[in-house]
Amino acid sequence: MNLTLTEILFFVLSAITIISGALVIFSRNPVYSVLYLIVTFFAIAGHYILLNAQFLAAVHVIVYAGAIMVLFLFVIMMLNLNETTEPKTALWSKFAAVIAGLTFLPLLVGALKTSEAVVMTQPQNSDIGLVKTLGQVLFTDYLVPFELSSVLFLSAMVGAVLLGKKSTEETN
Amino acid sequence: MKAILVLTSLGIISLLAEIFRFRRALYPIVILGLMGAIATTVSYWWYDDGDFAKYFGGMINFEDSSVIFSTIIISTGLLWFLMSDTFFNKENPRTDLVALVLFAMVGAVILTCYTNMAMLFLGVEILSIPLYVLAGSRKDSLSSNEAAFKYFIMGAFASAFLLFGIALVYGATGSFNLGVIGQVVEAKKEVLPGFFMVGVLMLVVSLLFKVSAAPFHFWAPDVYQGAPTHVTAFMSTIVKTAAIVAILRLFLSVVFDDITSFWMPVILVCVGITFVVSNVSAAVQNNVKRMLAYSSISHAGFLLLAVGAFNAYSAKAIVFYTAAYSVGSILAFAVLTNVIKDHTGGPVESFNGLGKKNPFMALVMTIALLSLAGIPPTAGFFGKYYVFNAALQAGHVWLVILGIIGSLIGVYYYFRIIIAMYFKDANEEASVEPSKQHQLVMFVTAVIIIVLGLLPDLILGIGSAAEVVAAK
């Protein structure tokens, strides 16, 4: 089996992603979970670079591995979470969760089994992930969603202020 | 499209009102602006901005059905603003609350005209995020906080399903555009990969969550009860209408019409479960607000039954049903906010003796409940009639029987309130006198219910135009 460099990188990155993703769930200490999550995010950013999407990779690292992770760590340290404070889940609810999860697993596995084997191809247009191409698409084809997402962010911002500020007058 | 612009500008104006100190003028501005939004929406029929749409790269298409549903949504919004003056204090309004409601309506209007999966996701999010906040806008109340958290966490979960579904459908068809997806599905319907089906299933699940149909309804009773009553009225009318239109544009159209044998059984099973669960649960509630929450789940079942019928009658039935249900709900909630001041609702006994204390409110509440229960001569009767008609044409006899049994149980729990109003003595002599403005809203909505019940053709003629979407 001859593997190209891209394929080797793909498999290595995939292995890192899956293993660190599993470790996020299985570590008992929430701080470790967050650190493994950072590894996962970096591995996914690597996948983006393999797909020739440098901009997406950079944004992914800055936003997820940077900003969101800091928030996570901040919250965990504020609440002083550790193994001892972890709430005990009842056995029956663990049981129910496992069953609910396992009913979805065969569906996904079966769905992927029926589909054709995935063939790895290079993107036809090698500039597809560059900032220039992205900007062009964003301001032509996707102009409407781009502009309307400002409404989404505005309402999220107003909502955060509304919930965060000290209320002087209460609503009825 | 123009409605989206008007509503967005209104939202921004209401934020500016805080800075430039014209808060006192805000309430009339919003009412006038909403009237303007309705006018611009309806004017589409005389002044078609068809060429306008091509500049949007196939993201939205404002067609006849979009006009109809946008008009229903914005008119309901206008009635909602008129009944909710106490919610954000008309004289000196909370501008942030006004803005959030208007932004949520932008999301609802987007859902009536999207033709691209990216717009579907944006519409759902713009509709949901302001509502998470509005549900928790009573910060002093524990149940309001609980409602916000529950809604937010469950809603985020449903959004994840929506995104995963969109991604899988994109993977199989290579496009976000509904028209292109429809063509690919038609061309390759024999060889569609399995993960495409999983994607469609995930879209169904996430949208059924938004419309709060069983078995994805568990958030609804707690959120509806815990949220401020006015927000509950908003959620059970505008959000429900927008969610059902989103389903209609995706499933009752040319997009997935070649694989109806796959998604239709899923929707029909959910309809059956919804009829049983919602009505039986509503019958054992004593809290009026919680009862109305379960009743709104049951109405979602009726709307979905029309989608599951998938024939020429479906779109017409949905237009009539959403209009009748929205007006009836607004009226019921308008009376509820005047009778029960506690925002978590109150027992049925709160309505005792209302027939003597305030005959007007008791009368309009009776009209609203009769309409929700589907008893002639109210609009609700024809709503149910057209839905059952569509379902019978499609041969879903058992679901129609289940729906009729559900409606009969509905008659029981709606009549408990009517009996309390007219045949029970008041336990205390606290007078309930709604403001002039509320009386006007109650009067107008009651008249609409009766007129639609006597002359259903008024809206049915318009409703047949919505069939453009329902291709079959």
XYZ file of C-alpha atoms in Angstrom:
644
model
C 0.000 0.000 0.000
C 1.546 3.219 -1.121
C 0.549 6.173 0.910
C 1.248 9.683 -0.182
C 2.436 12.227 2.333
C -1.028 13.796 2.466
C -2.605 10.462 3.261
C -0.114 9.688 6.001
C -0.748 13.118 7.513
C -4.490 12.572 7.234
C -4.398 9.279 9.119
C -2.057 10.586 11.797
C -4.214 13.678 12.341
C -7.383 11.579 12.396
C -5.904 9.262 15.005
C -4.898 12.234 17.154
C -8.337 13.786 16.776
C -10.227 10.653 17.749
C -7.947 9.652 20.643
C -7.860 13.126 22.173
C -11.601 13.454 21.594
C -12.176 10.238 23.538
C -9.836 11.417 26.293
C -11.926 14.598 26.674
C -14.820 12.405 27.745
C -12.893 9.861 29.769
C -10.639 12.082 31.889
C -11.931 12.536 35.397
C -10.375 15.933 35.899
C -12.208 18.661 33.923
C -8.996 20.661 33.454
C -7.434 17.693 31.652
C -10.581 17.415 29.541
C -10.186 21.006 28.416
C -6.509 20.468 27.595
C -7.348 17.416 25.495
C -10.026 19.465 23.777
C -7.340 21.950 22.751
C -5.370 19.073 21.191
C -8.516 18.021 19.329
C -9.029 21.524 17.990
C -5.449 21.769 16.785
C -5.762 18.413 15.018
C -8.953 19.584 13.293
C -7.148 22.760 12.252
C -4.537 20.477 10.709
C -7.292 18.817 8.692
C -8.352 22.223 7.395
C -4.811 22.921 6.220
C -4.788 19.559 4.419
C -7.937 20.717 2.637
C -6.106 23.901 1.622
C -8.258 26.075 3.862
C -5.620 28.113 5.640
C -7.945 30.899 6.664
C -10.380 28.491 8.282
C -7.515 26.781 10.105
C -6.242 30.091 11.461
C -9.686 31.198 12.572
C -10.285 27.805 14.151
C -7.124 28.019 16.223
C -7.715 31.632 17.253
C -11.400 31.320 18.110
C -11.687 27.785 19.459
C -8.287 26.912 20.828
C -7.760 30.513 21.900
C -10.843 32.358 23.024
C -13.337 29.601 23.786
C -10.807 27.439 25.610
C -9.777 30.321 27.848
C -13.444 30.811 28.683
C -13.803 27.123 29.509
C -10.769 27.125 31.783
C -11.925 30.342 33.391
C -15.338 28.886 34.214
C -13.856 25.647 35.522
C -11.468 27.521 37.796
C -14.151 29.955 38.950
C -16.451 27.102 39.920
C -13.478 25.131 41.291
C -14.604 21.916 39.639
C -12.674 18.735 40.285
C -13.275 15.043 40.815
C -14.799 15.430 44.249
C -17.378 18.011 43.164
C -18.471 15.939 40.182
C -22.120 15.037 40.754
C -22.930 11.344 41.113
C -25.152 10.194 38.289
C -27.720 7.590 39.129
C -27.054 4.168 37.649
C -30.358 4.024 35.796
C -29.751 7.362 34.084
C -26.304 6.190 32.927
C -27.980 3.039 31.650
C -30.642 5.025 29.791
C -28.032 7.335 28.284
C -25.991 4.383 27.021
C -29.065 2.805 25.431
C -30.116 6.100 23.831
C -26.634 6.606 22.435
C -26.338 3.048 21.189
C -29.620 3.265 19.258
C -28.133 6.067 17.189
C -24.802 4.314 16.580
C -26.095 1.482 14.322
C -27.996 4.059 12.305
C -24.849 6.043 11.532
C -22.701 2.953 10.983
C -25.317 1.392 8.711
C -25.683 4.628 6.784
C -21.956 4.871 6.204
C -21.700 1.191 5.245
C -24.181 1.577 2.392
C -22.365 4.561 0.928
C -19.495 4.152 -1.471
C -15.960 3.997 -0.201
C -14.660 7.486 0.364
C -12.090 8.506 -2.222
C -9.636 11.161 -1.219
C -9.286 13.831 -3.849
C -7.620 17.158 -3.923
C -9.982 20.113 -4.205
C -10.451 20.977 -7.862
C -9.723 24.599 -7.264
C -6.580 24.883 -5.199
C -7.364 28.487 -4.207
C -10.659 27.478 -2.652
C -9.698 28.080 0.958
C -7.801 31.325 0.483
C -9.011 34.544 2.031
C -9.411 36.133 -1.390
C -11.754 33.427 -2.671
C -13.630 33.389 0.601
C -14.145 37.130 0.518
C -15.333 36.986 -3.058
C -17.947 34.335 -2.274
C -18.962 36.099 0.915
C -19.701 39.366 -0.845
C -21.403 37.906 -3.923
C -23.254 34.609 -3.492
C -23.516 34.664 0.272
C -24.142 38.370 0.693
C -27.631 37.975 2.167
C -26.698 35.482 4.891
C -23.541 37.487 5.578
C -25.517 40.666 6.164
C -28.321 38.951 8.054
C -25.907 37.254 10.423
C -25.336 40.774 11.775
C -28.907 40.638 13.101
C -28.021 37.387 14.843
C -24.929 38.853 16.477
C -26.712 42.049 17.395
C -29.506 40.159 19.113
C -26.997 37.912 20.893
C -25.175 41.005 22.104
C -28.345 42.754 23.274
C -29.415 39.544 24.967
C -26.106 39.194 26.797
C -26.341 42.777 28.044
C -29.958 42.289 29.078
C -29.138 39.185 31.100
C -25.898 40.566 32.450
C -26.811 44.051 33.629
C -28.161 44.746 37.058
C -31.854 45.343 36.714
C -33.238 48.543 38.193
C -36.759 48.052 36.902
C -38.349 44.647 36.597
C -40.756 43.577 33.899
C -44.247 42.499 34.676
C -37.544 40.833 1.750
C -38.777 44.358 2.362
C -40.441 43.096 5.548
C -37.045 41.868 6.754
C -35.557 45.321 6.154
C -38.429 47.101 7.900
C -38.339 44.799 10.926
C -34.546 44.990 11.248
C -34.614 48.786 11.071
C -37.367 48.874 13.679
C -35.209 46.755 15.958
C -32.241 49.067 15.494
C -34.444 52.144 16.003
C -35.651 50.747 19.296
C -32.032 50.297 20.399
C -31.280 53.876 19.366
C -34.278 55.063 21.387
C -32.293 54.335 24.524
C -29.383 56.502 23.401
C -31.298 59.404 21.890
C -33.949 59.439 24.610
C -37.110 58.981 22.650
C -38.195 55.924 24.602
C -41.627 57.413 25.215
C -42.276 57.609 21.478
C -41.046 54.082 20.853
C -44.276 52.201 21.382
C -46.257 54.138 18.723
C -43.269 53.937 16.359
C -43.163 50.142 16.672
C -46.924 49.807 16.146
C -46.796 52.041 13.054
C -43.680 50.267 11.800
C -45.342 46.876 12.067
C -48.343 48.192 10.144
C -45.896 49.434 7.519
C -44.231 46.009 7.433
C -47.610 44.358 6.798
C -48.356 46.898 4.054
C -45.018 46.342 2.302
C -45.474 42.589 2.553
C -48.954 42.613 1.070
C -47.960 45.161 -1.598
C -45.861 42.385 -3.137
C -49.008 41.262 -4.934
C -49.293 44.542 -6.791
C -45.660 45.478 -6.975
C -43.580 42.388 -7.592
C -39.892 42.932 -6.936
C -39.041 39.759 -8.820
C -35.857 41.112 -10.364
C -34.758 42.171 -6.927
C -34.481 38.547 -5.892
C -31.851 37.599 -8.419
C -29.311 39.764 -6.643
C -29.625 37.542 -3.603
C -27.908 34.592 -5.222
C -30.782 32.175 -4.691
C -30.689 32.648 -0.937
C -34.280 33.767 -0.502
C -37.278 33.773 -2.748
C -40.234 35.836 -1.663
C -43.145 34.052 -3.296
C -46.894 33.882 -2.702
C -46.688 31.499 0.241
C -43.997 33.688 1.819
C -46.287 36.712 1.520
C -49.148 34.836 3.173
C -47.140 33.443 6.062
C -45.162 36.654 6.584
C -48.444 38.541 6.776
C -49.783 36.069 9.333
C -46.571 36.311 11.369
C -46.303 40.116 11.321
C -50.034 40.617 11.982
C -49.781 38.260 14.940
C -46.762 40.270 16.022
C -48.797 43.484 15.830
C -51.573 41.968 17.946
C -48.928 40.664 20.317
C -47.402 44.136 20.745
C -50.857 45.581 21.409
C -51.598 43.000 24.118
C -48.117 43.173 25.670
C -47.866 46.846 26.588
C -47.515 45.863 30.244
C -44.659 43.470 29.425
C -42.224 46.213 28.521
C -44.073 49.105 30.125
C -45.664 51.145 27.345
C -44.971 54.591 28.840
C -41.272 54.051 29.311
C -40.458 50.872 27.422
C -37.576 48.493 27.998
C -35.961 49.078 24.614
C -33.830 45.926 24.753
C -36.904 43.717 25.106
C -38.636 45.457 22.189
C -35.547 45.041 20.012
C -35.195 41.357 20.848
C -38.815 40.652 19.946
C -38.404 42.466 16.631
C -35.197 40.562 15.831
C -36.952 37.278 16.585
C -39.617 38.300 14.075
C -36.890 38.903 11.466
C -35.872 35.273 11.936
C -39.477 34.166 11.566
C -39.862 36.082 8.283
C -36.594 34.593 6.965
C -38.039 31.139 7.594
C -40.992 31.952 5.322
C -38.797 32.659 2.297
C -35.489 30.766 2.572
C -34.314 28.756 -0.430
C -30.926 27.842 0.926
C -29.845 25.702 3.864
C -27.584 28.489 5.141
C -30.617 30.760 5.372
C -32.615 28.029 7.113
C -29.966 27.786 9.800
C -29.658 31.564 10.137
C -33.426 31.950 10.347
C -33.755 29.305 13.050
C -30.948 30.876 15.068
C -32.158 34.473 14.692
C -35.569 33.282 15.852
C -34.240 31.236 18.770
C -31.474 33.277 20.370
C -33.621 36.320 21.289
C -36.199 33.905 22.687
C -33.705 32.174 24.966
C -33.084 35.586 26.489
C -36.726 36.659 26.530
C -37.696 33.434 28.324
C -35.289 34.408 31.081
C -36.095 38.123 31.074
C -37.623 37.923 34.560
C -34.334 37.667 36.330
C -35.882 37.682 39.804
C -37.880 34.538 39.114
C -36.361 31.100 39.495
C -38.809 29.470 37.086
C -38.009 32.061 34.410
C -34.297 31.311 34.791
C -35.025 27.609 34.591
C -37.101 28.124 31.451
C -34.305 30.093 29.784
C -31.680 27.491 30.640
C -33.793 24.552 29.595
C -34.764 26.233 26.331
C -31.198 27.273 25.611
C -29.585 23.891 26.256
C -32.252 21.882 24.442
C -32.356 24.443 21.634
C -28.591 24.313 21.184
C -28.865 20.537 21.015
C -31.522 20.794 18.294
C -29.389 23.333 16.394
C -26.517 20.845 16.454
C -28.834 18.250 14.918
C -29.918 20.775 12.294
C -26.303 21.553 11.350
C -25.313 17.895 11.253
C -28.318 17.168 9.043
C -27.496 20.042 6.695
C -23.872 18.868 6.511
C -24.865 15.295 5.622
C -27.352 16.457 2.987
C -24.660 18.726 1.577
C -22.236 15.832 1.522
C -24.609 13.729 -0.544
C -25.892 16.391 -2.930
C -23.090 18.941 -3.049
C -25.318 21.957 -2.604
C -27.029 24.111 -0.012
C -29.562 25.331 -2.539
C -32.967 23.714 -2.085
C -33.673 23.667 -5.833
C -30.386 21.936 -6.626
C -30.862 19.475 -3.773
C -34.300 18.652 -5.165
C -32.866 18.021 -8.639
C -30.083 15.794 -7.313
C -32.542 13.812 -5.206
C -34.788 13.330 -8.208
C -31.927 12.252 -10.459
C -30.285 9.868 -8.002
C -33.188 8.679 -5.889
C -32.241 5.013 -6.381
C -28.604 5.440 -5.449
C -28.781 8.001 -2.657
C -26.223 7.158 0.011
C -27.430 6.102 3.428
C -25.942 9.109 5.167
C -28.196 11.362 3.105
C -31.178 9.635 4.696
C -29.651 10.125 8.148
C -29.237 13.799 7.294
C -32.894 14.120 6.312
C -33.848 12.345 9.533
C -31.793 14.823 11.554
C -33.465 17.751 9.788
C -36.847 16.243 10.709
C -35.807 15.807 14.340
C -34.479 19.335 14.765
C -37.490 20.962 13.117
C -39.952 18.820 15.082
C -38.144 20.042 18.169
C -38.675 23.664 17.154
C -42.372 23.066 16.504
C -42.512 21.167 19.843
C -44.149 17.991 18.576
C -43.954 14.822 20.674
C -41.633 12.991 21.324
C -39.451 16.112 21.145
C -41.752 18.216 23.324
C -40.245 17.704 26.778
C -38.880 21.229 26.988
C -42.154 22.886 26.026
C -44.348 22.648 29.157
C -41.625 23.858 31.526
C -40.447 26.620 29.205
C -43.963 27.807 28.400
C -44.892 27.852 32.064
C -41.707 29.416 33.376
C -41.311 32.155 30.776
C -43.191 35.453 31.267
C -46.752 34.947 30.008
C -46.341 37.401 27.133
C -43.254 35.575 25.921
C -45.221 32.327 26.123
C -47.872 33.895 23.888
C -45.129 34.859 21.438
C -43.608 31.374 21.470
C -46.881 29.553 20.989
C -47.981 31.717 18.043
C -45.184 33.277 16.007
C -42.482 30.717 16.732
C -44.844 27.843 16.014
C -46.009 29.400 12.741
C -42.428 30.077 11.640
C -41.309 26.547 12.510
C -44.160 24.926 10.619
C -43.442 27.111 7.575
C -39.805 26.003 7.737
C -41.002 22.382 7.664
C -43.445 23.191 4.871
C -40.788 24.758 2.650
C -38.456 21.831 3.159
C -40.805 18.850 3.061
C -44.019 20.018 1.420
C -42.137 21.125 -1.688
C -40.015 19.764 -4.514
C -36.973 19.270 -2.310
C -37.608 15.884 -0.723
C -40.750 14.922 -2.673
C -39.059 11.915 -4.282
C -38.325 10.273 -0.959
C -41.677 10.804 0.768
C -41.781 7.085 1.588
C -38.775 7.713 3.812
C -39.667 10.799 5.858
C -43.446 10.636 5.830
C -43.825 7.633 8.194
C -41.545 9.411 10.676
C -43.751 12.510 10.696
C -46.965 10.482 10.834
C -45.769 8.438 13.828
C -44.826 11.665 15.594
C -48.281 13.065 14.845
C -49.910 10.005 16.430
C -47.723 10.238 19.543
C -48.387 13.980 19.742
C -52.156 13.564 19.688
C -52.106 11.036 22.525
C -49.414 12.521 24.759
C -50.387 16.188 24.535
C -54.121 15.810 25.057
C -53.888 13.265 27.859
C -51.272 15.406 29.632
C -53.315 18.587 29.149
C -56.397 16.938 30.635
C -54.674 16.337 33.980
C -53.198 19.850 34.339
C -54.744 22.276 36.763
C -52.470 25.207 35.931
C -54.087 27.108 33.053
C -50.786 28.224 31.568
C -49.333 24.722 31.598
C -52.565 23.410 30.088
C -52.285 25.913 27.228
C -48.690 24.752 26.729
C -49.831 21.143 26.264
C -52.669 22.338 24.057
C -50.162 24.135 21.833
C -48.267 20.841 21.473
C -51.489 19.221 20.328
C -52.026 21.989 17.747
C -48.513 21.302 16.447
C -49.753 17.752 15.863
C -52.620 19.009 13.696
C -50.277 21.199 11.649
C -47.905 18.277 11.124
C -50.786 16.043 10.094
C -51.408 18.441 7.204
C -47.722 18.203 6.243
C -47.891 14.409 6.447
C -50.945 14.378 4.158
C -48.740 15.823 1.389
C -51.384 16.746 -1.172
C -53.008 19.790 -2.728
C -55.039 20.466 0.418
C -52.078 20.572 2.800
C -50.801 24.111 2.255
C -54.315 25.542 2.307
C -55.079 23.745 5.572
C -51.846 24.986 7.152
C -52.515 28.603 6.134
C -55.977 28.508 7.657
C -54.898 26.601 10.755
C -51.956 28.876 11.593
C -54.109 31.985 11.160
C -56.965 30.608 13.285
C -54.651 29.190 15.936
C -52.499 32.328 16.222
C -55.498 34.619 16.663
C -57.163 32.257 19.143
C -53.969 31.919 21.190
C -53.348 35.663 21.278
C -56.889 36.188 22.577
C -56.611 33.421 25.193
C -53.274 34.744 26.441
C -54.531 38.341 26.466
C -57.340 37.290 28.825
C -54.979 35.074 30.826
C -52.535 37.917 31.512
C -55.397 40.055 32.781
C -56.951 37.389 35.003
C -53.838 35.744 36.448
C -51.107 38.192 37.354
C -48.637 35.558 38.592
C -46.344 34.865 35.682
C -46.128 31.120 36.341
C -49.860 30.825 35.746
C -52.566 29.798 38.163
C -55.200 27.142 38.756
C -58.407 26.880 36.744
C -60.207 28.202 39.844
C -58.725 31.656 39.135
C -61.367 31.953 36.427
C -64.229 31.244 38.876
C -67.094 33.663 38.463
C -65.491 35.693 35.679
C -68.817 35.562 33.848
C -70.307 37.799 36.558
C -67.245 39.883 37.376
C -66.440 40.792 33.786
C -68.919 39.413 31.227
C -66.942 40.832 28.283
C -63.719 39.015 29.123
C -65.602 35.818 29.886
C -67.335 36.011 26.511
C -64.172 36.573 24.457
C -62.336 33.876 26.443
C -65.187 31.498 25.615
C -64.839 32.373 21.923
C -61.084 31.778 22.061
C -61.440 28.432 23.833
C -64.205 27.283 21.488
C -61.948 28.134 18.570
C -58.993 26.268 20.096
C -61.258 23.294 20.775
C -62.552 23.420 17.212
C -66.259 23.994 17.745
C -68.327 25.823 15.092
C -68.995 28.675 14.317
C -65.398 29.596 15.157
C -62.308 29.645 12.982
C -60.769 26.688 14.808
C -63.493 24.368 13.557
C -62.653 25.048 9.919
C -58.948 24.779 10.674
C -59.407 21.258 11.983
C -61.894 20.468 9.221
C -59.416 21.341 6.445
C -56.600 19.440 8.147
C -58.781 16.334 8.498
C -59.933 16.759 4.905
C -56.332 16.808 3.659
C -55.456 13.782 5.802
C -58.497 11.805 4.635
C -57.658 12.506 0.996
C -54.229 11.058 1.702
C -55.794 8.018 3.374
C -54.554 8.554 6.946
C -57.873 7.394 8.454
C -56.403 6.159 11.740
C -54.617 9.419 12.407
C -57.835 11.335 11.750
C -59.634 9.115 14.275
C -56.824 9.728 16.787
C -57.053 13.444 16.072
C -60.809 13.462 16.661
C -60.395 11.590 19.953
C -57.704 14.123 20.881
C -60.060 16.995 20.034
C -62.748 15.441 22.233
C -60.323 15.305 25.155
C -59.502 18.907 24.217
C -63.151 19.858 24.565
C -63.001 18.489 28.130
C -60.074 20.593 29.282
C -61.082 23.769 27.461
C -64.604 23.530 28.870
C -63.250 23.272 32.407
C -62.319 26.943 32.111
C -65.663 27.892 30.534
C -67.546 26.064 33.306
C -65.397 27.792 35.927
C -66.203 31.180 34.401
C -69.974 30.775 34.218
C -71.068 28.172 36.761
C -68.713 28.688 39.711
C -68.958 31.483 42.226
C -66.092 33.871 42.581
C -63.989 33.189 45.651
C -62.878 36.783 46.113
C -64.272 40.061 44.911
C -61.115 41.385 43.303
C -62.266 43.190 40.191
C -60.448 42.548 36.953
C -60.777 45.379 34.483
C -58.540 45.241 31.402
C -57.264 48.478 29.926
C -59.051 50.053 26.936
C -56.269 48.888 24.641
C -56.533 45.284 25.834
C -60.298 45.411 25.394
C -59.738 46.560 21.824
C -57.316 43.680 21.107
C -59.734 41.170 22.646
C -62.646 42.580 20.661
C -60.753 42.595 17.345
C -59.371 39.073 17.735
C -62.773 37.722 18.809
C -64.369 39.312 15.731
C -61.673 37.809 13.491
C -62.321 34.357 14.975
C -66.071 34.598 14.376
C -65.722 36.095 10.881
C -63.239 33.407 9.817
C -65.590 30.816 11.282
C -68.578 32.127 9.348
C -66.801 33.048 6.125
C -63.790 30.716 5.831
C -63.557 31.467 2.115
C -62.088 34.858 2.972
C -58.733 33.331 3.769
C -59.060 30.099 1.805
C -58.977 31.997 -1.494
C -55.626 33.395 -0.438
C -54.545 30.041 0.963
C -54.835 28.313 -2.388
C -52.029 30.552 -3.609
C -49.746 28.879 -1.081
C -49.913 25.708 -3.143
C -47.088 27.053 -5.267
C -44.871 25.640 -2.591
C -46.744 22.368 -2.355
C -45.740 21.086 -5.724
C -47.848 17.947 -5.716
